[in-house]
């Protein structure tokens, strides 16, 4: 203790204290990076966890330095250790909240992507329905045309060979045109079937993606709960319990 009554901490304690303060600032910076940048959040989480381990090591070393000191000095050192312990616990809570917020933002982004894909599938389905209606209308038109041609052939009077040849040529042309249209309609129908199959596959893929996102979310929250319990256990076993033992 200095002559003016102020407490002078040992050099070893001050060195450990400076290291702890640096780790504390690094944890705070990592938390800000997790909240501000999704691209580097994973790296920031790893750095923050490493800094937490180092900060806990500093706390343990400061607790060791308290042993064997004079009562007044030991009381001052213990007060500072308790203050740093509270600050570290607050940073741990902030880190957990930052990780949860980052994961929620990622989940929201994935949900938006899923909604976009669902909208595309819905648009494809609507186009498929319109194509089906158009195809059905074309089929009805072809059927009506063939029916009209049949009625005309039954009701017409006998004509001369020259007139028959003159009339037959346009009729053959019309039939050829109808045949080509029929082939086009059949081809369009096949394409519609293929589109329907692709739409069904896309819908199944979307359902699997939704189930996978739900499963990942459940696993994520389970891991967070386990980590929280582990951190609380470590804090109690390494800091609270030794502090209680020292106090007693």
PDB file of N, CA, C and O in Angstrom, residues 30-80:
ATOM      1  N   UNK A  30     -15.516  -8.511 -31.419  1.00  0.00           N
ATOM      2  CA  UNK A  30     -16.044  -9.681 -32.132  1.00  0.00           C
ATOM      3  C   UNK A  30     -17.568  -9.689 -32.109  1.00  0.00           C
ATOM      4  O   UNK A  30     -18.214 -10.046 -33.098  1.00  0.00           O
ATOM      5  N   UNK A  31     -18.150  -9.289 -30.988  1.00  0.00           N
ATOM      6  CA  UNK A  31     -19.616  -9.235 -30.898  1.00  0.00           C
ATOM      7  C   UNK A  31     -20.167  -8.233 -31.910  1.00  0.00           C
ATOM      8  O   UNK A  31     -21.152  -8.500 -32.617  1.00  0.00           O
ATOM      9  N   UNK A  32     -19.533  -7.078 -32.003  1.00  0.00           N
ATOM     10  CA  UNK A  32     -19.980  -6.074 -32.981  1.00  0.00           C
ATOM     11  C   UNK A  32     -19.839  -6.593 -34.409  1.00  0.00           C
ATOM     12  O   UNK A  32     -20.696  -6.339 -35.266  1.00  0.00           O
ATOM     13  N   UNK A  33     -18.764  -7.342 -34.664  1.00  0.00           N
ATOM     14  CA  UNK A  33     -18.567  -7.885 -36.012  1.00  0.00           C
ATOM     15  C   UNK A  33     -19.606  -8.954 -36.334  1.00  0.00           C
ATOM     16  O   UNK A  33     -20.081  -9.046 -37.467  1.00  0.00           O
ATOM     17  N   UNK A  34     -19.973  -9.756 -35.350  1.00  0.00           N
ATOM     18  CA  UNK A  34     -21.002 -10.781 -35.569  1.00  0.00           C
ATOM     19  C   UNK A  34     -22.325 -10.132 -35.950  1.00  0.00           C
ATOM     20  O   UNK A  34     -23.045 -10.602 -36.838  1.00  0.00           O
ATOM     21  N   UNK A  35     -22.651  -9.030 -35.310  1.00  0.00           N
ATOM     22  CA  UNK A  35     -23.932  -8.373 -35.564  1.00  0.00           C
ATOM     23  C   UNK A  35     -23.937  -7.564 -36.853  1.00  0.00           C
ATOM     24  O   UNK A  35     -25.000  -7.325 -37.428  1.00  0.00           O
ATOM     25  N   UNK A  36     -22.762  -7.148 -37.322  1.00  0.00           N
ATOM     26  CA  UNK A  36     -22.719  -6.234 -38.464  1.00  0.00           C
ATOM     27  C   UNK A  36     -22.385  -6.906 -39.779  1.00  0.00           C
ATOM     28  O   UNK A  36     -22.702  -6.383 -40.842  1.00  0.00           O
ATOM     29  N   UNK A  37     -21.755  -8.075 -39.760  1.00  0.00           N
ATOM     30  CA  UNK A  37     -21.274  -8.681 -41.005  1.00  0.00           C
ATOM     31  C   UNK A  37     -21.557 -10.173 -40.968  1.00  0.00           C
ATOM     32  O   UNK A  37     -20.953 -10.910 -40.195  1.00  0.00           O
ATOM     33  N   UNK A  38     -22.500 -10.630 -41.836  1.00  0.00           N
ATOM     34  CA  UNK A  38     -22.832 -12.054 -41.882  1.00  0.00           C
ATOM     35  C   UNK A  38     -21.712 -12.883 -42.501  1.00  0.00           C
ATOM     36  O   UNK A  38     -21.536 -14.050 -42.168  1.00  0.00           O
ATOM     37  N   UNK A  39     -20.952 -12.282 -43.411  1.00  0.00           N
ATOM     38  CA  UNK A  39     -19.939 -13.047 -44.139  1.00  0.00           C
ATOM     39  C   UNK A  39     -18.815 -13.513 -43.218  1.00  0.00           C
ATOM     40  O   UNK A  39     -18.239 -14.577 -43.420  1.00  0.00           O
ATOM     41  N   UNK A  40     -18.477 -12.711 -42.213  1.00  0.00           N
ATOM     42  CA  UNK A  40     -17.360 -13.054 -41.321  1.00  0.00           C
ATOM     43  C   UNK A  40     -17.835 -13.416 -39.921  1.00  0.00           C
ATOM     44  O   UNK A  40     -17.028 -13.437 -38.993  1.00  0.00           O
ATOM     45  N   UNK A  41     -19.127 -13.669 -39.753  1.00  0.00           N
ATOM     46  CA  UNK A  41     -19.643 -13.941 -38.412  1.00  0.00           C
ATOM     47  C   UNK A  41     -19.077 -15.235 -37.841  1.00  0.00           C
ATOM     48  O   UNK A  41     -18.794 -15.317 -36.643  1.00  0.00           O
ATOM     49  N   UNK A  42     -18.898 -16.253 -38.678  1.00  0.00           N
ATOM     50  CA  UNK A  42     -18.372 -17.529 -38.173  1.00  0.00           C
ATOM     51  C   UNK A  42     -16.952 -17.352 -37.645  1.00  0.00           C
ATOM     52  O   UNK A  42     -16.605 -17.855 -36.563  1.00  0.00           O
ATOM     53  N   UNK A  43     -16.123 -16.628 -38.385  1.00  0.00           N
ATOM     54  CA  UNK A  43     -14.757 -16.377 -37.926  1.00  0.00           C
ATOM     55  C   UNK A  43     -14.755 -15.531 -36.654  1.00  0.00           C
ATOM     56  O   UNK A  43     -13.963 -15.758 -35.731  1.00  0.00           O
ATOM     57  N   UNK A  44     -15.653 -14.556 -36.598  1.00  0.00           N
ATOM     58  CA  UNK A  44     -15.736 -13.711 -35.406  1.00  0.00           C
ATOM     59  C   UNK A  44     -16.164 -14.521 -34.185  1.00  0.00           C
ATOM     60  O   UNK A  44     -15.683 -14.283 -33.072  1.00  0.00           O
ATOM     61  N   UNK A  45     -17.049 -15.482 -34.384  1.00  0.00           N
ATOM     62  CA  UNK A  45     -17.478 -16.334 -33.265  1.00  0.00           C
ATOM     63  C   UNK A  45     -16.307 -17.156 -32.744  1.00  0.00           C
ATOM     64  O   UNK A  45     -16.102 -17.279 -31.531  1.00  0.00           O
ATOM     65  N   UNK A  46     -15.527 -17.716 -33.662  1.00  0.00           N
ATOM     66  CA  UNK A  46     -14.365 -18.500 -33.230  1.00  0.00           C
ATOM     67  C   UNK A  46     -13.362 -17.632 -32.471  1.00  0.00           C
ATOM     68  O   UNK A  46     -12.810 -18.049 -31.437  1.00  0.00           O
ATOM     69  N   UNK A  47     -13.116 -16.435 -32.971  1.00  0.00           N
ATOM     70  CA  UNK A  47     -12.186 -15.543 -32.284  1.00  0.00           C
ATOM     71  C   UNK A  47     -12.719 -15.151 -30.909  1.00  0.00           C
ATOM     72  O   UNK A  47     -11.965 -15.091 -29.925  1.00  0.00           O
ATOM     73  N   UNK A  48     -14.015 -14.886 -30.833  1.00  0.00           N
ATOM     74  CA  UNK A  48     -14.605 -14.507 -29.547  1.00  0.00           C
ATOM     75  C   UNK A  48     -14.500 -15.651 -28.543  1.00  0.00           C
ATOM     76  O   UNK A  48     -14.189 -15.432 -27.362  1.00  0.00           O
ATOM     77  N   UNK A  49     -14.748 -16.867 -28.994  1.00  0.00           N
ATOM     78  CA  UNK A  49     -14.644 -18.014 -28.086  1.00  0.00           C
ATOM     79  C   UNK A  49     -13.208 -18.196 -27.591  1.00  0.00           C
ATOM     80  O   UNK A  49     -12.982 -18.508 -26.412  1.00  0.00           O
ATOM     81  N   UNK A  50     -12.242 -17.999 -28.490  1.00  0.00           N
ATOM     82  CA  UNK A  50     -10.843 -18.101 -28.071  1.00  0.00           C
ATOM     83  C   UNK A  50     -10.499 -17.005 -27.057  1.00  0.00           C
ATOM     84  O   UNK A  50      -9.796 -17.256 -26.060  1.00  0.00           O
ATOM     85  N   UNK A  51     -10.998 -15.795 -27.287  1.00  0.00           N
ATOM     86  CA  UNK A  51     -10.742 -14.707 -26.340  1.00  0.00           C
ATOM     87  C   UNK A  51     -11.418 -14.966 -24.995  1.00  0.00           C
ATOM     88  O   UNK A  51     -10.890 -14.586 -23.941  1.00  0.00           O
ATOM     89  N   UNK A  52     -12.585 -15.599 -25.029  1.00  0.00           N
ATOM     90  CA  UNK A  52     -13.263 -15.935 -23.771  1.00  0.00           C
ATOM     91  C   UNK A  52     -12.416 -16.915 -22.958  1.00  0.00           C
ATOM     92  O   UNK A  52     -12.267 -16.777 -21.733  1.00  0.00           O
ATOM     93  N   UNK A  53     -11.860 -17.903 -23.644  1.00  0.00           N
ATOM     94  CA  UNK A  53     -11.004 -18.871 -22.944  1.00  0.00           C
ATOM     95  C   UNK A  53      -9.796 -18.168 -22.326  1.00  0.00           C
ATOM     96  O   UNK A  53      -9.420 -18.430 -21.169  1.00  0.00           O
ATOM     97  N   UNK A  54      -9.191 -17.256 -23.074  1.00  0.00           N
ATOM     98  CA  UNK A  54      -8.029 -16.532 -22.547  1.00  0.00           C
ATOM     99  C   UNK A  54      -8.429 -15.627 -21.379  1.00  0.00           C
ATOM    100  O   UNK A  54      -7.690 -15.495 -20.393  1.00  0.00           O
ATOM    101  N   UNK A  55      -9.597 -14.998 -21.492  1.00  0.00           N
ATOM    102  CA  UNK A  55     -10.055 -14.144 -20.396  1.00  0.00           C
ATOM    103  C   UNK A  55     -10.315 -14.968 -19.137  1.00  0.00           C
ATOM    104  O   UNK A  55      -9.988 -14.540 -18.013  1.00  0.00           O
ATOM    105  N   UNK A  56     -10.891 -16.142 -19.304  1.00  0.00           N
ATOM    106  CA  UNK A  56     -11.105 -17.016 -18.146  1.00  0.00           C
ATOM    107  C   UNK A  56      -9.768 -17.454 -17.534  1.00  0.00           C
ATOM    108  O   UNK A  56      -9.644 -17.564 -16.307  1.00  0.00           O
ATOM    109  N   UNK A  57      -8.791 -17.689 -18.394  1.00  0.00           N
ATOM    110  CA  UNK A  57      -7.468 -18.042 -17.876  1.00  0.00           C
ATOM    111  C   UNK A  57      -6.875 -16.883 -17.068  1.00  0.00           C
ATOM    112  O   UNK A  57      -6.270 -17.095 -16.002  1.00  0.00           O
ATOM    113  N   UNK A  58      -7.057 -15.663 -17.565  1.00  0.00           N
ATOM    114  CA  UNK A  58      -6.567 -14.495 -16.826  1.00  0.00           C
ATOM    115  C   UNK A  58      -7.268 -14.372 -15.476  1.00  0.00           C
ATOM    116  O   UNK A  58      -6.634 -14.034 -14.457  1.00  0.00           O
ATOM    117  N   UNK A  59      -8.572 -14.635 -15.461  1.00  0.00           N
ATOM    118  CA  UNK A  59      -9.302 -14.576 -14.196  1.00  0.00           C
ATOM    119  C   UNK A  59      -8.749 -15.590 -13.201  1.00  0.00           C
ATOM    120  O   UNK A  59      -8.574 -15.295 -12.009  1.00  0.00           O
ATOM    121  N   UNK A  60      -8.459 -16.774 -13.688  1.00  0.00           N
ATOM    122  CA  UNK A  60      -7.930 -17.806 -12.798  1.00  0.00           C
ATOM    123  C   UNK A  60      -6.544 -17.414 -12.275  1.00  0.00           C
ATOM    124  O   UNK A  60      -6.234 -17.612 -11.084  1.00  0.00           O
ATOM    125  N   UNK A  61      -5.712 -16.846 -13.146  1.00  0.00           N
ATOM    126  CA  UNK A  61      -4.377 -16.430 -12.715  1.00  0.00           C
ATOM    127  C   UNK A  61      -4.446 -15.276 -11.713  1.00  0.00           C
ATOM    128  O   UNK A  61      -3.668 -15.221 -10.746  1.00  0.00           O
ATOM    129  N   UNK A  62      -5.389 -14.345 -11.914  1.00  0.00           N
ATOM    130  CA  UNK A  62      -5.544 -13.262 -10.943  1.00  0.00           C
ATOM    131  C   UNK A  62      -6.012 -13.802  -9.593  1.00  0.00           C
ATOM    132  O   UNK A  62      -5.597 -13.316  -8.533  1.00  0.00           O
ATOM    133  N   UNK A  63      -6.878 -14.824  -9.635  1.00  0.00           N
ATOM    134  CA  UNK A  63      -7.317 -15.432  -8.376  1.00  0.00           C
ATOM    135  C   UNK A  63      -6.148 -16.095  -7.651  1.00  0.00           C
ATOM    136  O   UNK A  63      -6.069 -16.075  -6.413  1.00  0.00           O
ATOM    137  N   UNK A  64      -5.235 -16.670  -8.416  1.00  0.00           N
ATOM    138  CA  UNK A  64      -4.052 -17.281  -7.799  1.00  0.00           C
ATOM    139  C   UNK A  64      -3.158 -16.220  -7.170  1.00  0.00           C
ATOM    140  O   UNK A  64      -2.575 -16.423  -6.093  1.00  0.00           O
ATOM    141  N   UNK A  65      -3.048 -15.057  -7.835  1.00  0.00           N
ATOM    142  CA  UNK A  65      -2.201 -13.989  -7.312  1.00  0.00           C
ATOM    143  C   UNK A  65      -2.714 -13.436  -5.983  1.00  0.00           C
ATOM    144  O   UNK A  65      -1.959 -12.846  -5.208  1.00  0.00           O
ATOM    145  N   UNK A  66      -4.004 -13.605  -5.731  1.00  0.00           N
ATOM    146  CA  UNK A  66      -4.574 -13.079  -4.483  1.00  0.00           C
ATOM    147  C   UNK A  66      -4.032 -13.829  -3.267  1.00  0.00           C
ATOM    148  O   UNK A  66      -3.890 -13.254  -2.171  1.00  0.00           O
ATOM    149  N   UNK A  67      -3.710 -15.081  -3.445  1.00  0.00           N
ATOM    150  CA  UNK A  67      -3.302 -15.915  -2.316  1.00  0.00           C
ATOM    151  C   UNK A  67      -2.005 -15.394  -1.678  1.00  0.00           C
ATOM    152  O   UNK A  67      -1.060 -15.019  -2.362  1.00  0.00           O
ATOM    153  N   UNK A  68      -1.999 -15.400  -0.375  1.00  0.00           N
ATOM    154  CA  UNK A  68      -0.800 -15.026   0.367  1.00  0.00           C
ATOM    155  C   UNK A  68      -0.564 -13.540   0.500  1.00  0.00           C
ATOM    156  O   UNK A  68       0.472 -13.121   1.031  1.00  0.00           O
ATOM    157  N   UNK A  69      -1.474 -12.710   0.025  1.00  0.00           N
ATOM    158  CA  UNK A  69      -1.286 -11.263   0.127  1.00  0.00           C
ATOM    159  C   UNK A  69      -1.864 -10.754   1.446  1.00  0.00           C
ATOM    160  O   UNK A  69      -2.618 -11.446   2.135  1.00  0.00           O
ATOM    161  N   UNK A  70      -1.495  -9.526   1.774  1.00  0.00           N
ATOM    162  CA  UNK A  70      -1.993  -8.906   2.992  1.00  0.00           C
ATOM    163  C   UNK A  70      -3.507  -8.690   2.893  1.00  0.00           C
ATOM    164  O   UNK A  70      -4.046  -8.553   1.796  1.00  0.00           O
ATOM    165  N   UNK A  71      -4.196  -8.653   4.025  1.00  0.00           N
ATOM    166  CA  UNK A  71      -5.668  -8.576   3.986  1.00  0.00           C
ATOM    167  C   UNK A  71      -6.194  -7.393   3.179  1.00  0.00           C
ATOM    168  O   UNK A  71      -7.122  -7.547   2.381  1.00  0.00           O
ATOM    169  N   UNK A  72      -5.620  -6.205   3.384  1.00  0.00           N
ATOM    170  CA  UNK A  72      -6.122  -5.035   2.660  1.00  0.00           C
ATOM    171  C   UNK A  72      -5.895  -5.185   1.158  1.00  0.00           C
ATOM    172  O   UNK A  72      -6.780  -4.905   0.337  1.00  0.00           O
ATOM    173  N   UNK A  73      -4.687  -5.630   0.800  1.00  0.00           N
ATOM    174  CA  UNK A  73      -4.384  -5.815  -0.619  1.00  0.00           C
ATOM    175  C   UNK A  73      -5.223  -6.939  -1.211  1.00  0.00           C
ATOM    176  O   UNK A  73      -5.727  -6.834  -2.337  1.00  0.00           O
ATOM    177  N   UNK A  74      -5.386  -7.996  -0.447  1.00  0.00           N
ATOM    178  CA  UNK A  74      -6.180  -9.116  -0.947  1.00  0.00           C
ATOM    179  C   UNK A  74      -7.636  -8.705  -1.165  1.00  0.00           C
ATOM    180  O   UNK A  74      -8.274  -9.102  -2.142  1.00  0.00           O
ATOM    181  N   UNK A  75      -8.163  -7.877  -0.265  1.00  0.00           N
ATOM    182  CA  UNK A  75      -9.543  -7.416  -0.412  1.00  0.00           C
ATOM    183  C   UNK A  75      -9.701  -6.561  -1.669  1.00  0.00           C
ATOM    184  O   UNK A  75     -10.675  -6.708  -2.421  1.00  0.00           O
ATOM    185  N   UNK A  76      -8.736  -5.671  -1.910  1.00  0.00           N
ATOM    186  CA  UNK A  76      -8.813  -4.818  -3.102  1.00  0.00           C
ATOM    187  C   UNK A  76      -8.691  -5.647  -4.379  1.00  0.00           C
ATOM    188  O   UNK A  76      -9.409  -5.424  -5.367  1.00  0.00           O
ATOM    189  N   UNK A  77      -7.771  -6.605  -4.364  1.00  0.00           N
ATOM    190  CA  UNK A  77      -7.601  -7.458  -5.544  1.00  0.00           C
ATOM    191  C   UNK A  77      -8.846  -8.306  -5.791  1.00  0.00           C
ATOM    192  O   UNK A  77      -9.287  -8.472  -6.938  1.00  0.00           O
ATOM    193  N   UNK A  78      -9.432  -8.830  -4.719  1.00  0.00           N
ATOM    194  CA  UNK A  78     -10.627  -9.656  -4.878  1.00  0.00           C
ATOM    195  C   UNK A  78     -11.804  -8.834  -5.398  1.00  0.00           C
ATOM    196  O   UNK A  78     -12.614  -9.317  -6.206  1.00  0.00           O
ATOM    197  N   UNK A  79     -11.898  -7.585  -4.960  1.00  0.00           N
ATOM    198  CA  UNK A  79     -12.970  -6.712  -5.456  1.00  0.00           C
ATOM    199  C   UNK A  79     -12.832  -6.488  -6.959  1.00  0.00           C
ATOM    200  O   UNK A  79     -13.817  -6.525  -7.711  1.00  0.00           O
ATOM    201  N   UNK A  80     -11.600  -6.265  -7.385  1.00  0.00           N
ATOM    202  CA  UNK A  80     -11.388  -6.060  -8.822  1.00  0.00           C
ATOM    203  C   UNK A  80     -11.671  -7.337  -9.601  1.00  0.00           C
ATOM    204  O   UNK A  80     -12.239  -7.296 -10.705  1.00  0.00           O
TER     205      UNK A  80
END
